[in-house]
PDB file of C-alpha atoms in Angstrom:
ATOM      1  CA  UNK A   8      78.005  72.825 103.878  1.00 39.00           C
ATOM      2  CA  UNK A   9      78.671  76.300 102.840  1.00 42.00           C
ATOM      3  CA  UNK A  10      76.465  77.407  99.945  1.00 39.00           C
ATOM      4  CA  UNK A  11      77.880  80.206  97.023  1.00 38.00           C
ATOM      5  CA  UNK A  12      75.432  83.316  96.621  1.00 40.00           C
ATOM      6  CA  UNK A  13      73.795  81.819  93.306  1.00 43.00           C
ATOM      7  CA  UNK A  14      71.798  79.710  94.343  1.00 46.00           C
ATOM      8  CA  UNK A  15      74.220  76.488  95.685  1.00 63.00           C
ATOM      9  CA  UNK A  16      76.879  77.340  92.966  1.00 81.00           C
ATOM     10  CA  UNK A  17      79.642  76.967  95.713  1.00 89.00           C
ATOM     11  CA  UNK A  18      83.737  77.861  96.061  1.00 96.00           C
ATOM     12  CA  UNK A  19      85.157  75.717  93.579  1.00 96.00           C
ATOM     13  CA  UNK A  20      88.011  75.737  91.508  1.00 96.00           C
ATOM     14  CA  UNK A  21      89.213  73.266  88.489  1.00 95.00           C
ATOM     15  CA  UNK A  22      92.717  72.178  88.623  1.00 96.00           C
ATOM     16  CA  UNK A  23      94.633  70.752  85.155  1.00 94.00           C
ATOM     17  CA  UNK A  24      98.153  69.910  84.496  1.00 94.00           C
ATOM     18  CA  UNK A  25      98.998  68.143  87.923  1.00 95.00           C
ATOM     19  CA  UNK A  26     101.076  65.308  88.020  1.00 92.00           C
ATOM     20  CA  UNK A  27      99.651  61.929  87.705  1.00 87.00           C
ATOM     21  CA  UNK A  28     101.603  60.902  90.895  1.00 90.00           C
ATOM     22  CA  UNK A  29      99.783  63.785  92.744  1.00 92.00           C
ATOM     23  CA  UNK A  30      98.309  63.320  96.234  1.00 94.00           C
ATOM     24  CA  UNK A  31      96.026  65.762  97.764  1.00 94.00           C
ATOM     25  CA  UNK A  32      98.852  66.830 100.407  1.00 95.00           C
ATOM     26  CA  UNK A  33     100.589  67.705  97.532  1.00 95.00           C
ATOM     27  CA  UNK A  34      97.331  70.055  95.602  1.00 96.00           C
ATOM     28  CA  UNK A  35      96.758  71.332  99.977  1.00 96.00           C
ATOM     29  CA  UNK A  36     100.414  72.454  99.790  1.00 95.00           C
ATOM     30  CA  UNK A  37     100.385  73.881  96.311  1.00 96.00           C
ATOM     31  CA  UNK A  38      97.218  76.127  97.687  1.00 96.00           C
ATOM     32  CA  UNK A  39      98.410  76.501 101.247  1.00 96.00           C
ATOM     33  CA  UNK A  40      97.383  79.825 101.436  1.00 94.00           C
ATOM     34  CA  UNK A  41      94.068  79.126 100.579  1.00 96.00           C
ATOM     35  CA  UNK A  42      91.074  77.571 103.175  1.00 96.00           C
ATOM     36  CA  UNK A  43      90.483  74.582 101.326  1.00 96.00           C
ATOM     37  CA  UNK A  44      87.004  73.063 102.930  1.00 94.00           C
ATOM     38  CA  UNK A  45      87.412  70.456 104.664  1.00 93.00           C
ATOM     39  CA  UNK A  46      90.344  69.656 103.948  1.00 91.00           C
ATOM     40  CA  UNK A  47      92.239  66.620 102.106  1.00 91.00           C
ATOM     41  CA  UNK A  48      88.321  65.885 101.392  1.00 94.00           C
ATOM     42  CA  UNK A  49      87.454  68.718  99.433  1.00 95.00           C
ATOM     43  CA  UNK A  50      89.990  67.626  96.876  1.00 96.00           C
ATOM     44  CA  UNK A  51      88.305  66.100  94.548  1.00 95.00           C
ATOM     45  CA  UNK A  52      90.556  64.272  92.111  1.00 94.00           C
ATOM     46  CA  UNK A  53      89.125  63.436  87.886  1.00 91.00           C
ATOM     47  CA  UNK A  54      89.869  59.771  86.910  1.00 88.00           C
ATOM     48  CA  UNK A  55      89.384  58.338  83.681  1.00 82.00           C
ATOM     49  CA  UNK A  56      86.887  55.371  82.495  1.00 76.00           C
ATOM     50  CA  UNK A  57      89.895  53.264  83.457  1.00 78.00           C
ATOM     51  CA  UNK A  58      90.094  54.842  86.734  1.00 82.00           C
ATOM     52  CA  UNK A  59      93.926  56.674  85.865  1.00 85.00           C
ATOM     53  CA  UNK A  60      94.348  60.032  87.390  1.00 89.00           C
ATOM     54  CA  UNK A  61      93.306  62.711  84.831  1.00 89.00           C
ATOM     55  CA  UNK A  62      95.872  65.152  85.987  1.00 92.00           C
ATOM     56  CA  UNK A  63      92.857  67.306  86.797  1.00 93.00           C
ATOM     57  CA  UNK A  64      90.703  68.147  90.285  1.00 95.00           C
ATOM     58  CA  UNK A  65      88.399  70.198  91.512  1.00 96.00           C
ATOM     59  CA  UNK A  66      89.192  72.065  94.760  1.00 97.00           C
ATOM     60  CA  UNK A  67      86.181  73.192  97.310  1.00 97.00           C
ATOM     61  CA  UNK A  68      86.996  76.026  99.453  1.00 97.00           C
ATOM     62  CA  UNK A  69      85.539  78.121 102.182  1.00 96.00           C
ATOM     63  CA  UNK A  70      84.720  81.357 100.396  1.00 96.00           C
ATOM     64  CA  UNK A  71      84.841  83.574  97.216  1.00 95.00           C
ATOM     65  CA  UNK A  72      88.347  85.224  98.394  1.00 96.00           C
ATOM     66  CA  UNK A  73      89.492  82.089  99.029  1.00 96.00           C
ATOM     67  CA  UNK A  74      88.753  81.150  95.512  1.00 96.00           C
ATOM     68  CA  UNK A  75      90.404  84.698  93.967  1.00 95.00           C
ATOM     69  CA  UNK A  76      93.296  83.621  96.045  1.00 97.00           C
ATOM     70  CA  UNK A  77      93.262  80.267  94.268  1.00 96.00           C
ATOM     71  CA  UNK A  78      93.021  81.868  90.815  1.00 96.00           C
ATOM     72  CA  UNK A  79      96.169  83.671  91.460  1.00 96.00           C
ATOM     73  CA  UNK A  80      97.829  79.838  91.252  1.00 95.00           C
ATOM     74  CA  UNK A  81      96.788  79.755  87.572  1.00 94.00           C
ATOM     75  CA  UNK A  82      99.992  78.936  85.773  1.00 93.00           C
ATOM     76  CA  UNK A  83     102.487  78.460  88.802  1.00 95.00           C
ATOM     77  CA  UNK A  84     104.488  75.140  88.658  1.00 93.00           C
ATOM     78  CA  UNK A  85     104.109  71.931  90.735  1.00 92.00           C
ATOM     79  CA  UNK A  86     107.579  69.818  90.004  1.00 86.00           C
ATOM     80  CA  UNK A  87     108.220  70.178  86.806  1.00 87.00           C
ATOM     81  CA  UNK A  88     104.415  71.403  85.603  1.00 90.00           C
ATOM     82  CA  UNK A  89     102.664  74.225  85.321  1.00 90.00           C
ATOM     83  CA  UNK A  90      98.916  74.145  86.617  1.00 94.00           C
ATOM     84  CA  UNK A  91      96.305  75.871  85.381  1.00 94.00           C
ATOM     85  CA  UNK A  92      93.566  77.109  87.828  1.00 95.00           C
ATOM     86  CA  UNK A  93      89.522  78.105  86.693  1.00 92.00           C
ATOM     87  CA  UNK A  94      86.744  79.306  88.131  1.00 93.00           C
ATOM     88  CA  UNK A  95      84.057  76.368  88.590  1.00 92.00           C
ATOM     89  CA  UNK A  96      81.209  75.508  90.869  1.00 90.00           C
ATOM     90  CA  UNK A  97      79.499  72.674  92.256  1.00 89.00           C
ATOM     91  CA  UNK A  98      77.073  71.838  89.263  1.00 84.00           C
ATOM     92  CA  UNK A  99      80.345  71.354  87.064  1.00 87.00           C
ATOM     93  CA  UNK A 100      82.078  69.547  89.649  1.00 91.00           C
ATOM     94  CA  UNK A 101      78.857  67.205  90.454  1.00 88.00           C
ATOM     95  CA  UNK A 102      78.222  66.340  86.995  1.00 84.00           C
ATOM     96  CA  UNK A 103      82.142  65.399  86.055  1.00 86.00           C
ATOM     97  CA  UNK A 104      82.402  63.405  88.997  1.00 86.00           C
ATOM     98  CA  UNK A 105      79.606  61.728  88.422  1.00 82.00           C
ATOM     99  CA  UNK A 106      80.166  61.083  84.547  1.00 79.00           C
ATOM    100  CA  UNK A 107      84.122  60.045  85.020  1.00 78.00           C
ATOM    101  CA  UNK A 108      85.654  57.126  86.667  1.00 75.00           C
ATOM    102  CA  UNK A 109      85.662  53.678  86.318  1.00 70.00           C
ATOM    103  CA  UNK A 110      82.466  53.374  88.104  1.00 65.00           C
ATOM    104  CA  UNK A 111      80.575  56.217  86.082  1.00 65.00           C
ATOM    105  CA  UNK A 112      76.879  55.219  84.882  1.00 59.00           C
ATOM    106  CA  UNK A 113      76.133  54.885  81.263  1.00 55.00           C
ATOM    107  CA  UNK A 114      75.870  58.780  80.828  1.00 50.00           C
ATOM    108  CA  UNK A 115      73.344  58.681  77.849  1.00 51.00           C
ATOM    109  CA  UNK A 116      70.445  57.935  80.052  1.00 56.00           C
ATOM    110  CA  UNK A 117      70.434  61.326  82.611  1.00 66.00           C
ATOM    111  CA  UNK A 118      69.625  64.203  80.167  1.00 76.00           C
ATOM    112  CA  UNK A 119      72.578  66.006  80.583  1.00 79.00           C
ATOM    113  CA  UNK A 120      75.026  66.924  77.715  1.00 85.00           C
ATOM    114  CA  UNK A 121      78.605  68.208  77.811  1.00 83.00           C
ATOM    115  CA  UNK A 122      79.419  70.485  74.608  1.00 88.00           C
ATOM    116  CA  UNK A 123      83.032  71.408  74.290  1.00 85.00           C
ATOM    117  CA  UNK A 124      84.412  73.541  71.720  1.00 88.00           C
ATOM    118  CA  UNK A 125      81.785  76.619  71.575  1.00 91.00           C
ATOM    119  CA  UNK A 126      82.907  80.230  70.875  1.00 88.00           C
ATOM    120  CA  UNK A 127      83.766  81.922  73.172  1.00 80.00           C
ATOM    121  CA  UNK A 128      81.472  84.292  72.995  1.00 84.00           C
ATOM    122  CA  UNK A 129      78.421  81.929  73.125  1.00 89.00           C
ATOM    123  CA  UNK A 130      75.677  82.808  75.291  1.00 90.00           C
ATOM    124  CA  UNK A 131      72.519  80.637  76.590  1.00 91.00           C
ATOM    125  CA  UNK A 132      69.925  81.897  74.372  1.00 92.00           C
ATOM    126  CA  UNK A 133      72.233  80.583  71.648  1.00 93.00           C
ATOM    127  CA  UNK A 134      72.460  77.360  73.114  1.00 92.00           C
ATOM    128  CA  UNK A 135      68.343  77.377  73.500  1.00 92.00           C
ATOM    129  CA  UNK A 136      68.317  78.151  69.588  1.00 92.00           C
ATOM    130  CA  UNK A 137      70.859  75.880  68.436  1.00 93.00           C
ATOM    131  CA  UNK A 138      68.470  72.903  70.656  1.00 92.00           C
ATOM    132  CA  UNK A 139      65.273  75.027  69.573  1.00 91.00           C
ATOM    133  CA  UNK A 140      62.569  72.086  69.038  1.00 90.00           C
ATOM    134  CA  UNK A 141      64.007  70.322  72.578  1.00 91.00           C
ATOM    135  CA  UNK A 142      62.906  71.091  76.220  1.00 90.00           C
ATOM    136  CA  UNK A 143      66.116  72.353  78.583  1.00 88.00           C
ATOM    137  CA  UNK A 144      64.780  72.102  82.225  1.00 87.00           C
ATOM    138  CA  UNK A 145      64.894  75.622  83.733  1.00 86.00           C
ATOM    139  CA  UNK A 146      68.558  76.602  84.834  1.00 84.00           C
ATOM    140  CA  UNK A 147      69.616  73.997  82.984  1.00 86.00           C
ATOM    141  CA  UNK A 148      72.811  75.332  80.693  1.00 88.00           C
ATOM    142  CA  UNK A 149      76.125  76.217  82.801  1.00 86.00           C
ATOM    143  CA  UNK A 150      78.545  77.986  81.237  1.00 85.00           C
ATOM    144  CA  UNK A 151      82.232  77.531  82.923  1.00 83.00           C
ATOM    145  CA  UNK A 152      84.312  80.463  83.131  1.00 79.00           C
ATOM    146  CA  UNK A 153      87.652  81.007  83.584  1.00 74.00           C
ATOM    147  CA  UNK A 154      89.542  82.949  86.479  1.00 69.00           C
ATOM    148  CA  UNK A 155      88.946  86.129  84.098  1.00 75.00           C
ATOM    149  CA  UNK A 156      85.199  85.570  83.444  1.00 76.00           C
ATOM    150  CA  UNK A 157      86.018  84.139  80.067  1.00 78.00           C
ATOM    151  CA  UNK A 158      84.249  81.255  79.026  1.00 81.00           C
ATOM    152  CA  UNK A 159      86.231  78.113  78.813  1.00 82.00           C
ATOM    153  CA  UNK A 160      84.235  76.705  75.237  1.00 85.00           C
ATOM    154  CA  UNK A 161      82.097  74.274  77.287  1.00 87.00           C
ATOM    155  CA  UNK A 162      78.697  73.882  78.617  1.00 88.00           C
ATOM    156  CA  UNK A 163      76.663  71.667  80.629  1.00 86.00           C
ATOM    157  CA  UNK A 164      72.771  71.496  79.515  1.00 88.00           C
ATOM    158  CA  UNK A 165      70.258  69.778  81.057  1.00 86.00           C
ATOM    159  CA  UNK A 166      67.147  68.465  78.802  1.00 87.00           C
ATOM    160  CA  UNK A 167      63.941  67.617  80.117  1.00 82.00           C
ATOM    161  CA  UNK A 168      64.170  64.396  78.884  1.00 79.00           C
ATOM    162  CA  UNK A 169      66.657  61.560  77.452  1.00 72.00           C
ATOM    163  CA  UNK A 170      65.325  61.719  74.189  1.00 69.00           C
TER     164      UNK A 170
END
C-alpha cells in the first residue's frame, strides 16, 4: 500500500454526480488517464443506509499527479451528468465507508463527528473553541478540501471519548 507524504493521508479523490447505474468500468474509463490503484478495487463506491448507490465514490490512485490529473475531471460529463471531482484522503474515505451502507455500525458510539455546513473559511483552532470544554484526540479534525484547496464546509473530528 502506497502511503501520501502526511502521514498515511493517501491519493484519493471523491467522486459525486455519477449515475446510479454506474459500474466501476465505467468511473476506470471516465479516469482512464489516470493510474487508479489497483484497479476496479480502488473504486470505492458510497451506498446509503438502504444500501442504494449514492451517486458518489472515492477513487484511490497511485500518486499525487495522478490525483491533479483526476482533478482536471471535475465537472466533465458521464452520459448525461456532470461529475464533480475533490481532493480527499484516506481518513475521509475510511470514516464514510465505514459510517454508510446498509451494514454501517450505530455511528454514535466511535467518537467521531461529521459537521457539514461550516464557513468556508473555518480553521481547526475554531473547531477546538467551538468544542472548548471536550477532549479531540490529537490529529483528530480533517478538513476536506476541494481540487483548489478550498474547503468543502465539512469536517471530521475525533473526540477522546463518546460522551
Amino acid at each position: 500500500m502506497m502511503l501520501g507524504t502526511e502521514g498515511g493521508e493517501g491519493f484519493v479523490v471523491k467522486v459525486r454526480g455519477l449515475p446510479w447505474s454506474c459500474s466501476a468500468d465505467e468511473v476506470q474509463r471516465f479516469f482512464s488517464d489516470c493510474k487508479i490503484q489497483n484497479g476496479a478495487q480502488g473504486i470505492r463506491f458510497i451506498y446509503t443506509r438502504e444500501g442504494r448507490p449514492s451517486g458518489e465514490a472515492f477513487v484511490e490512485l497511485e500518486s499525487e499527479d495522478e490525483v491533479k490529473l483526476a482533478l482536471k475531471k471535475d465537472r466533465e460529463t458521464m452520459g448525461h451528468r456532470y461529475v464533480e471531482v475533490f481532493k480527499s484522503n484516506n481518513v475521509e474515505m475510511d470514516w464514510v465507508l465505514k459510517h454508510t451502507g446498509p451494514n454501517s455500525p450505530d455511528t454514535a458510539n466511535d467518537g467521531f463527528v461529521r459537521l457539514r455546513g461550516l464557513p468556508f473559511g473555518c480553521s481547526k483552532e475554531e473547531i477546538v473553541q467551538f468544542f472548548s470544554g471536550l477532549e479531540i484526540v490529537p490529529n483528530g479534525i480533517t478538513l476536506p478540501v476541494d481540487f483548489q484547496g478550498r474547503s468543502t464546509g465539512e469536517a471530521f473530528v475525533q473526540f477522546a471519548s463518546q460522551e
